[in-house]
Coordinates of C-alpha atoms in Angstrom, one line a residue:
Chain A
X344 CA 37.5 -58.0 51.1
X345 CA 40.9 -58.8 50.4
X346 CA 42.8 -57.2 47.5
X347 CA 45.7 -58.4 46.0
X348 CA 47.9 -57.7 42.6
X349 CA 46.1 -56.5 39.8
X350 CA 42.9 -55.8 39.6
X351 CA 41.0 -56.2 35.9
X352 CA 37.5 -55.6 34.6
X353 CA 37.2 -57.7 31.7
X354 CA 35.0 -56.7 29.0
X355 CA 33.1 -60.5 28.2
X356 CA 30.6 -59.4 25.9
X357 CA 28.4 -56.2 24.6
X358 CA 24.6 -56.4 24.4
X359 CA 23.4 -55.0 21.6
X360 CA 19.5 -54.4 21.1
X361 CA 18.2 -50.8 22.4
X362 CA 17.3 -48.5 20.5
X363 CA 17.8 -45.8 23.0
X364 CA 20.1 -44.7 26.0
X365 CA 19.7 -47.7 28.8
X366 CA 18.4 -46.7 31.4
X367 CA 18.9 -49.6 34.1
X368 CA 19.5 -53.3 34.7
X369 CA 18.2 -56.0 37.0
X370 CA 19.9 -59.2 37.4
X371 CA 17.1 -61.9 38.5
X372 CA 18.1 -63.1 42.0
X373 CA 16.6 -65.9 41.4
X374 CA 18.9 -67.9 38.1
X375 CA 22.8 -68.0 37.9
X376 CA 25.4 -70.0 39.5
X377 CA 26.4 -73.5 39.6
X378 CA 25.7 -74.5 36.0
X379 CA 22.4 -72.4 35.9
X380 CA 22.0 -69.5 33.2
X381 CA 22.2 -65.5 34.5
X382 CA 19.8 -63.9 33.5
X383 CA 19.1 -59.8 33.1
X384 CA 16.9 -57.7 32.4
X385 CA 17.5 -54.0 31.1
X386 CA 15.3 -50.9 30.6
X387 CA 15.5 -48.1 27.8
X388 CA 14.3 -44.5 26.4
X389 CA 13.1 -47.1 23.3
X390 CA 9.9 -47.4 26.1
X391 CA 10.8 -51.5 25.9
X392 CA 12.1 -54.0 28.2
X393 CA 14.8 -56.4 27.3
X394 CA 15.2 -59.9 28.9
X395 CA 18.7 -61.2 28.4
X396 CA 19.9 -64.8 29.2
X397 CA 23.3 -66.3 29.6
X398 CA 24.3 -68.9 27.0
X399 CA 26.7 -70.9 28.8
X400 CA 27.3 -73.2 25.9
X401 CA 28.2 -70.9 23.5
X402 CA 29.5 -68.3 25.9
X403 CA 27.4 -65.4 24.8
X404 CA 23.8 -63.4 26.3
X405 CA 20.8 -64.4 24.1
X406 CA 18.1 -61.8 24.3
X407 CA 15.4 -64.3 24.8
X408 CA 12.1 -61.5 25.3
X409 CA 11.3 -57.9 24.3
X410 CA 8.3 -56.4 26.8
X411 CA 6.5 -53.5 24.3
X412 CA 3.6 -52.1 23.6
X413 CA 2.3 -51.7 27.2
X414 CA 4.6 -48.5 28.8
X415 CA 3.8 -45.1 25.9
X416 CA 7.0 -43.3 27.3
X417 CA 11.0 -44.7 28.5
X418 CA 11.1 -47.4 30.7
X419 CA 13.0 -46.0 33.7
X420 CA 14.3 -48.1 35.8
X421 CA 13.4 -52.6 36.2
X422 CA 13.6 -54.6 39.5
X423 CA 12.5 -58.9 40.1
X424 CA 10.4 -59.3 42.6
X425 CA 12.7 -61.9 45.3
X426 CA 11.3 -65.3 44.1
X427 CA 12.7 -64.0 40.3
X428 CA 9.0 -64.6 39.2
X429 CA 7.5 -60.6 38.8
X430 CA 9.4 -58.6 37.3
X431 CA 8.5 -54.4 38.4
X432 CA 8.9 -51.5 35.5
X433 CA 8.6 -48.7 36.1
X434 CA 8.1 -45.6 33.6
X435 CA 8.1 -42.1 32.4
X436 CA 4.0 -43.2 31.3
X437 CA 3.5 -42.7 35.1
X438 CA 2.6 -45.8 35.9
X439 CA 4.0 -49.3 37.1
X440 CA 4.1 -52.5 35.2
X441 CA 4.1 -55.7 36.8
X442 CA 5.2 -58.8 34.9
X443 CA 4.6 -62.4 35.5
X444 CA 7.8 -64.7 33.8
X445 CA 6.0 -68.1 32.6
X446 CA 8.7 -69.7 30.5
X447 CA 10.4 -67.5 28.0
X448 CA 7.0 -65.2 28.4
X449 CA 6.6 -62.2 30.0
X450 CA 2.6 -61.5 30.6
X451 CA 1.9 -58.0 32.1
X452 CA -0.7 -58.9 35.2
X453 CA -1.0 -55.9 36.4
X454 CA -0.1 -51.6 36.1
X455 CA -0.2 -49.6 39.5
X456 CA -1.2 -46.0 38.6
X457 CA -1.1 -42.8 40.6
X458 CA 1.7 -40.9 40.6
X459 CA 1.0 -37.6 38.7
X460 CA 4.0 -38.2 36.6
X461 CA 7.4 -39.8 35.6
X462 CA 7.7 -43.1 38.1
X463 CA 11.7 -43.1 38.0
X464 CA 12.5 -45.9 40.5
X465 CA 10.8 -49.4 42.0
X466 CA 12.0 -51.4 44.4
X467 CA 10.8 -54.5 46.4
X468 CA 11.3 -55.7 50.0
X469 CA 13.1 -58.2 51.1
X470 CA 10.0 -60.7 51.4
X471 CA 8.5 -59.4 48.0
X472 CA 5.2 -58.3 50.1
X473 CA 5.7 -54.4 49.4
X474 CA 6.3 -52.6 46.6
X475 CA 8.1 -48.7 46.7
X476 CA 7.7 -46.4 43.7
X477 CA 8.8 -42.8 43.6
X478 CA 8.2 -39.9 40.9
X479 CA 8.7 -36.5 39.9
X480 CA 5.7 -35.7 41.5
X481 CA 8.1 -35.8 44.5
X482 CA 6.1 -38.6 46.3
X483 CA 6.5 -42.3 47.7
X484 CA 4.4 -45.1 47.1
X485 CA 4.2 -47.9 49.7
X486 CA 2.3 -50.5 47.7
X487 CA 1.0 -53.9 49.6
X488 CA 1.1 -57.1 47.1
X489 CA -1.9 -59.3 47.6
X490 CA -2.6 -63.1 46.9
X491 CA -0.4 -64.1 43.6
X492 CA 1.3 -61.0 42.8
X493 CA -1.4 -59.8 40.5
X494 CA -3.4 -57.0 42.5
X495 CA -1.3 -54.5 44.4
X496 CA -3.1 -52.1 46.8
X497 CA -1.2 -49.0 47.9
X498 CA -0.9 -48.7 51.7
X499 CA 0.9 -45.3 52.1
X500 CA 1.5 -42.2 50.0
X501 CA 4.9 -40.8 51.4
X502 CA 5.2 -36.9 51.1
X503 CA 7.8 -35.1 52.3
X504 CA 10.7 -35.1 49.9
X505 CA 10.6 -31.2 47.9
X506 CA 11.9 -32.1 44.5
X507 CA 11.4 -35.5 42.4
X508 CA 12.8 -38.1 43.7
X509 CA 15.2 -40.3 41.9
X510 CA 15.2 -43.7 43.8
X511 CA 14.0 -46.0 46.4
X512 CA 15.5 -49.2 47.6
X513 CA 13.9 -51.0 50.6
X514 CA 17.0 -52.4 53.3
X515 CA 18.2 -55.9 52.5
X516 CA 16.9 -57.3 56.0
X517 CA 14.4 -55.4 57.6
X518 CA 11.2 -53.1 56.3
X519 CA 13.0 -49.7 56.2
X520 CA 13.2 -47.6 52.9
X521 CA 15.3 -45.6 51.5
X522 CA 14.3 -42.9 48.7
X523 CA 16.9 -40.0 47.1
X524 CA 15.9 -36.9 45.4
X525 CA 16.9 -33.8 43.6
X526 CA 16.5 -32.0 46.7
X527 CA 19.7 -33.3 47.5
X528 CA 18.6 -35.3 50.8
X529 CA 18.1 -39.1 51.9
X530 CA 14.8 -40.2 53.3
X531 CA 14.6 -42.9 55.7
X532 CA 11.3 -44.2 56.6
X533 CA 9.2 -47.1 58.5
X534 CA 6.3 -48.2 59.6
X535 CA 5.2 -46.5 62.7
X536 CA 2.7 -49.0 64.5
X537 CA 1.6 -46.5 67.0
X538 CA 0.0 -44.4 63.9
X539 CA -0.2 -47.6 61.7
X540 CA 1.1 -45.7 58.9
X541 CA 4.7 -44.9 57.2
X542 CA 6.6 -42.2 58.3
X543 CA 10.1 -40.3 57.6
X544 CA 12.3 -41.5 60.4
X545 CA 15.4 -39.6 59.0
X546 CA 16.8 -37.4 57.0
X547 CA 20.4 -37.4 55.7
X548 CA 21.5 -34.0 54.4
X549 CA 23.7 -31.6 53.9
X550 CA 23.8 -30.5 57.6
X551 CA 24.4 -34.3 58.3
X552 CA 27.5 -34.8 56.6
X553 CA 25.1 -35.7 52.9
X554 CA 25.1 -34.8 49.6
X555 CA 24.7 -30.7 48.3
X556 CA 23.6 -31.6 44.6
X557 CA 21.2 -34.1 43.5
X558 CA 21.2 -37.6 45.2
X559 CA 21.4 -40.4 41.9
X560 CA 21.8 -43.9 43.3
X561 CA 22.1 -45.7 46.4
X562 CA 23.1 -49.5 47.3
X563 CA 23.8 -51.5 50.9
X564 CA 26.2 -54.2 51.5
X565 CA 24.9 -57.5 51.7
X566 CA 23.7 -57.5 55.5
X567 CA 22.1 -53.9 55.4
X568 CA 25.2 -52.1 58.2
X569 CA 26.1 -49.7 55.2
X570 CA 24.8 -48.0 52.7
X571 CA 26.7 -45.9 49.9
X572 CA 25.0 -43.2 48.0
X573 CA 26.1 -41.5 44.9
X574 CA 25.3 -37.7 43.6
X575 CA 25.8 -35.2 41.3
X576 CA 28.1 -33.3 43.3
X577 CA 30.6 -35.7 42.0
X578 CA 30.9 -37.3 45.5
X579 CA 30.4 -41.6 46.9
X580 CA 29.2 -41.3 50.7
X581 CA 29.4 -44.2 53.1
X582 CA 26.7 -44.2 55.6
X583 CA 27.0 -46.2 58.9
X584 CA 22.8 -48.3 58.7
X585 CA 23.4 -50.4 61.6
X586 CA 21.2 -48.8 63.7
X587 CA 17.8 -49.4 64.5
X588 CA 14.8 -47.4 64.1
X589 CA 12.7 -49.7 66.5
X590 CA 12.1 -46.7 69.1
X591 CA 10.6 -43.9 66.4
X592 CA 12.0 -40.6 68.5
X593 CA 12.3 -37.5 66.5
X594 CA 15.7 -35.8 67.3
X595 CA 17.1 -39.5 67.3
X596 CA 19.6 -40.2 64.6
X597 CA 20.6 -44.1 64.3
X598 CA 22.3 -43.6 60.8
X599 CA 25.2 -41.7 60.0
X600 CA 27.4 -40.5 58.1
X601 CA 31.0 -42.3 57.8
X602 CA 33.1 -40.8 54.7
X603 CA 32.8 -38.8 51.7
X604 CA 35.0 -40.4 48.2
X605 CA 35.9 -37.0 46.7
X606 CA 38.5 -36.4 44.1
X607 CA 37.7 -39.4 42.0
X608 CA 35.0 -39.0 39.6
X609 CA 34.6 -35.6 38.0
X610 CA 31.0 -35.6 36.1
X611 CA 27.9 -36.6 37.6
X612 CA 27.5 -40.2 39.6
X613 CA 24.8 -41.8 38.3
X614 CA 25.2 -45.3 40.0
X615 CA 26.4 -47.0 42.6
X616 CA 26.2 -51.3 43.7
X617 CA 28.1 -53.0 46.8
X618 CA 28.9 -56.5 45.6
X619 CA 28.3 -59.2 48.2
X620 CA 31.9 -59.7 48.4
X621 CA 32.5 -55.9 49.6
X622 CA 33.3 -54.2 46.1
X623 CA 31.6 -51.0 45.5
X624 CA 31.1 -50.2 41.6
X625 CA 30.2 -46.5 40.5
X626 CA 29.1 -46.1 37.0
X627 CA 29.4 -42.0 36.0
X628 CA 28.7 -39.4 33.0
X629 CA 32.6 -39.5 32.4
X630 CA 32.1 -42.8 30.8
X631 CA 34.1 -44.5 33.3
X632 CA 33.2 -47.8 35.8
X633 CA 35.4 -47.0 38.4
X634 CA 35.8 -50.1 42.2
X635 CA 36.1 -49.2 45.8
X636 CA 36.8 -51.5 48.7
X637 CA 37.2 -50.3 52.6
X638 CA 40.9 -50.1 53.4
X639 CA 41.6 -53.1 55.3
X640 CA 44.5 -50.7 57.0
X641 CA 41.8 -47.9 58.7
X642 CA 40.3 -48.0 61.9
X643 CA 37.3 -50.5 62.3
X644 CA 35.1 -47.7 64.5
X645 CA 36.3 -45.4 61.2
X646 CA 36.7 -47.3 57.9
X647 CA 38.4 -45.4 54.8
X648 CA 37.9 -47.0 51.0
X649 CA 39.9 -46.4 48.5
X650 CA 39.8 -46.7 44.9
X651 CA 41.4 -50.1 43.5
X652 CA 40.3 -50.0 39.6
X653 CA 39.2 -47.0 37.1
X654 CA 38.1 -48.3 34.0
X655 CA 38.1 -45.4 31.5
X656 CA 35.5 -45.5 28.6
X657 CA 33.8 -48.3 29.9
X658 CA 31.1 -46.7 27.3
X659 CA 31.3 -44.3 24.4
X660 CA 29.0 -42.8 26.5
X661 CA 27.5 -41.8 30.1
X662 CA 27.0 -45.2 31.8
X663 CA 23.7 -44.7 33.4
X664 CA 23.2 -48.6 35.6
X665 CA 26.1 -50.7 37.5
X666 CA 24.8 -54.1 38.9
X667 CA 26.9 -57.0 40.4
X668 CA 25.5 -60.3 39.7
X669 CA 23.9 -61.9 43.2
X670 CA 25.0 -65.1 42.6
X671 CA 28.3 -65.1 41.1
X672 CA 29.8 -61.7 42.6
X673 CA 32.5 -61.0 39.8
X674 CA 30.1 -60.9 37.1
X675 CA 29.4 -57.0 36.5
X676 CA 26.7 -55.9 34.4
X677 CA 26.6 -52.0 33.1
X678 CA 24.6 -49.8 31.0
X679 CA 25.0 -46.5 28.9
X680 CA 23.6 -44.0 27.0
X681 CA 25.2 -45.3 23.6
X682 CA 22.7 -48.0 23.9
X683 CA 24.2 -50.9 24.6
X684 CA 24.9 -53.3 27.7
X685 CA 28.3 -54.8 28.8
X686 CA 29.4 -57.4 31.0
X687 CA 32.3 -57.6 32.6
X688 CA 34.5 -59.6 34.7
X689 CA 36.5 -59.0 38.1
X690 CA 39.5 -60.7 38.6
X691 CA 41.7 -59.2 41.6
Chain B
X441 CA 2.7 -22.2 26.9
X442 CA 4.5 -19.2 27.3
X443 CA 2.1 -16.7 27.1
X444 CA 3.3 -13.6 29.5
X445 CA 5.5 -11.0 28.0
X446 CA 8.4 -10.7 30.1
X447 CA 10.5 -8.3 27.9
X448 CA 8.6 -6.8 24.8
X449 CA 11.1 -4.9 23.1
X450 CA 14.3 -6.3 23.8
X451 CA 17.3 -5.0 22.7
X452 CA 18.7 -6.4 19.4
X453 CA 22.1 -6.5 18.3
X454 CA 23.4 -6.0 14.8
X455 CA 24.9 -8.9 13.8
X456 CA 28.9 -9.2 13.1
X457 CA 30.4 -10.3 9.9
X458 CA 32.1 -13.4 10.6
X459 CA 34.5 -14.5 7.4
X460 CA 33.3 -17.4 6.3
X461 CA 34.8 -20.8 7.1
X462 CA 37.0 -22.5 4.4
X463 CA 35.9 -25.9 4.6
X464 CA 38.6 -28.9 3.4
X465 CA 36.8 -31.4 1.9
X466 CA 37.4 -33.8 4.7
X467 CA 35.1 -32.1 6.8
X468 CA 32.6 -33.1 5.3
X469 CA 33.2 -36.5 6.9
X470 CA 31.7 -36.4 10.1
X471 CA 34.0 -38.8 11.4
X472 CA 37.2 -36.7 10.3
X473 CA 39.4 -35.7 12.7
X474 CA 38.3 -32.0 12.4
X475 CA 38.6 -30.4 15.6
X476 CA 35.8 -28.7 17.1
X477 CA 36.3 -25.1 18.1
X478 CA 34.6 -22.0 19.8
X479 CA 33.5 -20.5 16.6
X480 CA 31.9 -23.9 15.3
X481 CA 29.7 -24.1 18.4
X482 CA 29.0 -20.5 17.5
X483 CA 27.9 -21.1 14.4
X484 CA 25.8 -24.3 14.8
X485 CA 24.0 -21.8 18.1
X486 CA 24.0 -18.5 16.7
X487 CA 20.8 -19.2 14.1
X488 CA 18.6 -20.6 17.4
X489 CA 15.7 -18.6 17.7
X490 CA 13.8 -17.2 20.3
X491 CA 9.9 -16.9 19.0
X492 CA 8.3 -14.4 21.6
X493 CA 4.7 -15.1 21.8
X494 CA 3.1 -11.3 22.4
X495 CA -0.3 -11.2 24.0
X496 CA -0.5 -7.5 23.7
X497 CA -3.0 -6.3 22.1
X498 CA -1.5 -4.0 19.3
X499 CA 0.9 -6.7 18.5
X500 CA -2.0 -9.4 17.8
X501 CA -1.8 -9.1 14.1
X502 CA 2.1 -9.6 14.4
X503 CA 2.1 -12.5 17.2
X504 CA 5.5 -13.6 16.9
X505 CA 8.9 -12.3 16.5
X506 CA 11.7 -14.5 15.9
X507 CA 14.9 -13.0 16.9
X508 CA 17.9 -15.1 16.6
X509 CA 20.3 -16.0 19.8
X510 CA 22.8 -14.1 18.3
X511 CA 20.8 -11.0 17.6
X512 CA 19.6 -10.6 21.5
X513 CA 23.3 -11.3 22.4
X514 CA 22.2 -14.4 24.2
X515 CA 25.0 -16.2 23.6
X516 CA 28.1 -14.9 22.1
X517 CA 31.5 -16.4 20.8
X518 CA 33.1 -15.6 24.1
X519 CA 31.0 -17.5 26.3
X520 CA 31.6 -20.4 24.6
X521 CA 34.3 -22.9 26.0
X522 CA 35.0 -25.8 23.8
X523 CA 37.9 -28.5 24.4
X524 CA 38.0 -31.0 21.7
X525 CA 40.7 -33.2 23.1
X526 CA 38.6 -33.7 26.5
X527 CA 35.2 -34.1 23.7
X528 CA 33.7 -31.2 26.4
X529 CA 31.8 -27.6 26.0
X530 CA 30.5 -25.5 28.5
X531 CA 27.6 -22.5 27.3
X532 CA 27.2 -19.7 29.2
X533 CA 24.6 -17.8 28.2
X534 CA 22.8 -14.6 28.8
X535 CA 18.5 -14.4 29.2
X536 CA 17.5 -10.9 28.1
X537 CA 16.4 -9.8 31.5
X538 CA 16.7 -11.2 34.8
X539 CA 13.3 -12.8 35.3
X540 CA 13.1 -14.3 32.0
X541 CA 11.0 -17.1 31.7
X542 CA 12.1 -18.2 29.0
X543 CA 15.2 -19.2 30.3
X544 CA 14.6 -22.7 30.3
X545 CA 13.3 -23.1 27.2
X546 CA 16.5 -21.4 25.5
X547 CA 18.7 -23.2 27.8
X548 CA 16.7 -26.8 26.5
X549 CA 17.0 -25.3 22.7
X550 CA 20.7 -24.7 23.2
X551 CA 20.9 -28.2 24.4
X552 CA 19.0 -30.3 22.1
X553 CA 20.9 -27.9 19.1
X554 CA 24.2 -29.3 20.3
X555 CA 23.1 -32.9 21.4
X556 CA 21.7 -32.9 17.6
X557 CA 25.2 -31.2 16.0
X558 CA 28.1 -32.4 17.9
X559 CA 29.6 -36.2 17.6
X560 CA 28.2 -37.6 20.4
X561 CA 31.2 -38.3 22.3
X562 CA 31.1 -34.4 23.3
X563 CA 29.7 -33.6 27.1
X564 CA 27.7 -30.6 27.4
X565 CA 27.2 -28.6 30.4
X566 CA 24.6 -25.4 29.8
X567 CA 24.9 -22.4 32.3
X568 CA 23.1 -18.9 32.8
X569 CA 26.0 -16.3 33.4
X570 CA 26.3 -15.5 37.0
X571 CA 24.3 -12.9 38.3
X572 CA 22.0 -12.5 35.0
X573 CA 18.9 -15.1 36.6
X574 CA 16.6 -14.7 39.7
X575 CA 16.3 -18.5 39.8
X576 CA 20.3 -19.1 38.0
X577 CA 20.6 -22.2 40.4
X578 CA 17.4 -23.9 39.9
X579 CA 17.8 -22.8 36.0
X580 CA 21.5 -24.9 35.6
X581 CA 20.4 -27.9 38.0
X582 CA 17.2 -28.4 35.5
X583 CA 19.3 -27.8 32.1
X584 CA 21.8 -30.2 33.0
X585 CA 19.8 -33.0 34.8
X586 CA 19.9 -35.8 31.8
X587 CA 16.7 -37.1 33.4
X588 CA 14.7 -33.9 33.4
X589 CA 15.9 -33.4 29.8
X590 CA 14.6 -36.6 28.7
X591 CA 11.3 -36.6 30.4
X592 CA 11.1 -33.0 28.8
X593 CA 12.1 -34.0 25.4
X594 CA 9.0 -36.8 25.5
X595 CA 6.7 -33.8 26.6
X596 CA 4.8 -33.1 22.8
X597 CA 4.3 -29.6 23.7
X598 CA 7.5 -28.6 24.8
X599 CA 9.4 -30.6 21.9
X600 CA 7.1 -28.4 19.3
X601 CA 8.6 -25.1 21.4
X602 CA 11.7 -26.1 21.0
X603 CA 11.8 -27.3 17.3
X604 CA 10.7 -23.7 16.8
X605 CA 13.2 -21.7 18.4
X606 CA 15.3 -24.7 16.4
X607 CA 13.8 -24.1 12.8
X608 CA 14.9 -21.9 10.1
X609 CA 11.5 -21.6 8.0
X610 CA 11.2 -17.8 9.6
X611 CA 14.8 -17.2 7.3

């Protein structure tokens, strides 16, 4: 995108609830814009879930539902199935809730267990079909949703990662996965219909221009051609996704690595989200939300960002989740370990 | 559980007078402006305990013996990096020998101590001193992964080893 004059992050209101750090946030894809109310939901170390809804009237964020008593241990990280009717938590209890949204009510249908321990990140396709879950047990769960979203059978246990691993997203478009880890590499994998199973189909590491500390966060642009991952080595890479893993051939490498943001952050990235607009938002433990667009000046066959906004003590502390809102792309939501929730505005 | 002894009679160090600290009455706020030094982090770590669980037999009727961070010269004034104005501090510190096993559990004491003591706006990075681990990398990417720490700190039996090298009831 375009960027011109100033560019401001306007603090529009703090949610206050949590009783512990926040974890994450997940904005459901399926409310907001044109007159509708957003609406977001957040996950804590107080082991709840928090829905929050937009009050257009009075211009605040109305927590409308607290989801308790069913995870024992901190609700990790939160993500709506595509329709905006499930919503997926997952938790340091090792297992998976599902929820079904009925009104203002949250029922939980259903809670996938299996991992040995903490589930740290879930993540649903593009179709809301399949279900990925990840742990410190250093595995990946490929989980198949059946009939009406209440019975989940898992299809694929991924190994093949050699530390826990922090997060999976599925691609925007197409069936591929992504999952990051403390091992410091990024897994790619897909279905391989000659073995009908799932399989790695590539690894992004060190050697290939990745991360060499712990791998936090990931995030595509809207269509799925990029990806940017965030670590604790204090760097934001940009990977190059556009290319297909239709013909599975070891030794083939269809992703790759196109630049490394160094220099800007100096504590631990713990987020990263690419707005549909083009805006990439890093949230780190420096308390800082800091935007990155590419340079409309670099080469198209080698694109450059640069850094067009730091916003220091976004929190009073680390700020843990950064989410753009899909439906009205200056709306920023962010999360922290002082407890509480901020939405922001982008005006550039 | 910790139940191998790794190093049964460590060396302990006599303890240094330290004058006492004249405290102004305004530090007693906790939301003074009193600025955090070296010797403060000192003080708040140096009373951290680390209970050594002995499965010798001759020690059986004395099981435990609580020697203080200070006293095994696990962490000492000098190691200690503190910079108020940039809310950070950095702890190196020293296990007793180089295979130590309990080198994450004093690394998670030292942390919780200081997450527990210091305003919250402070960072807090924990280190082994170079050369003085088998496993320093693996050691310092566990102590200062916020994630690990929290699944760790919901973990009932590792919170009860840590709130004893953390109490004072063996005073």
């Amino acid at each position: 995108m375009e960027v011109e004059g100033e560019v401001e992050l306007k603090e529009l209101c703090r949610l206050e609830g949590h009783t512990d750090r926040v974890w994450s946030l997940a904005w459901n894809p399926a409310a907001g814009g044109d007159g509708v109310p957003a609406v977001l939901a957040s996950c804590s170390g107080d082991k709840t879930v928090r829905i929050w809804r937009q009050n257009l009237a009075a211009d605040s964020w109305d927590c409308t539902a607290v989801l308790d008593e069913t995870h024992t241990r901190t609700v990790r990280s939160c993500a709506w199935s595509p329709s905006g009717r499930l919503l997926a938590t997952a938790s340091f209890d090792a297992t998976t809730a599902i929820w079904e949204n009925v009104g203002d009510d949250f029922e939980c249908v259903s809670t996938l267990e299996g991992h040995e321990n903490e589930v740290k990140s879930v993540s649903w396709n593009a179709s809301g079909s399949l279900l990925a879950t990840c742990s410190r047990d250093k595995s990946v769960w490929i989980w198949e949703v059946q009939s009406d979203g209440s019975e989940y059978d898992c299809v694929s246990v991924l190994q093949g990662h050699t530390q826990d691993v922090k997060m999976v997203q599925w691609h925007p478009v197409s069936d591929v996965l992504v999952s990051v880890s403390y091992d410091n590499s990024i897994k790619v994998w897909a279905e391989d219909g000659d073995i009908d199973d799932w399989r790695c189909v590539q690894t992004l590491e060190e050697s290939s221009g990745g991360h060499t500390s712990t791998v936090w966060a990931l995030s595509f642009n809207s269509n799925g051609d990029k990806m940017a991952t965030c670590s604790d080595d204090l760097t934001l890479k940009i990977w190059d996704t556009s290319g297909s893993f239709q013909i599975i051939d070891d030794g083939h490498s269809p992703w790759r690595h196109i630049c490394t943001l160094s220099g800007y952050h100096h504590r631990t990235l713990f987020s990263v989200d690419w707005s549909r607009e083009g805006i990439i938002a890093t949230g780190a433990a420096d308390d800082a939300i800091r935007l990155f667009v590419e340079d409309k000046h670099s080469p198209i066959d080698r694109p450059s960002y640069k850094m067009i906004l730091k916003k220091e003590k976004a929190h009073e502390m680390d700020v843990n989740a950064v989410r753009w809102n899909p439906k009205d792309p200056r709306l920023l939501a962010s999360a922290s370990d002082d407890g509480s929730i901020k939405i922001w505005q982008c005006s550039c | 559980m910790v139940s191998q002894l790794i190093n049964a009679n460590p060396v302990v160090y006599e303890i240094k007078d330290r004058p006492a600290r004249v405290r102004q009455p305004a530090e007693e706020d906790e939301y003074g402006a009193d600025p955090i030094d070296q010797q403060e982090i000192f003080d708040i770590l140096s009373t951290v305990v680390v209970v050594r669980r002995l499965n010798h037999i001759r020690d059986i009727k004395d099981p435990e013996h609580p020697y203080t961070l200070e006293e095994l010269k696990v962490v000492s004034e000098d190691a200690i990096d503190v910079d108020d104005k940039q809310s950070h501090v950095r702890v190196t510190f020293t296990p007793t020998v180089e295979h130590c096993s309990m080198a994450t559990l004093i690394g998670l004491s030292i942390r919780v101590k200081l997450m527990r003591s210091l305003p919250s706006r402070f960072k807090v990075d924990i280190r082994v001193a170079p050369g003085t681990h088998a496993t320093e990398d693996a050691v310092n990417k566990q102590l200062n992964d916020k994630e690990r720490v929290a699944a760790a700190l919901e973990n009932p039996n590792l919170v009860d080893m840590v709130e004893g090298c953390l109490s004072k009831t063996y005073l």
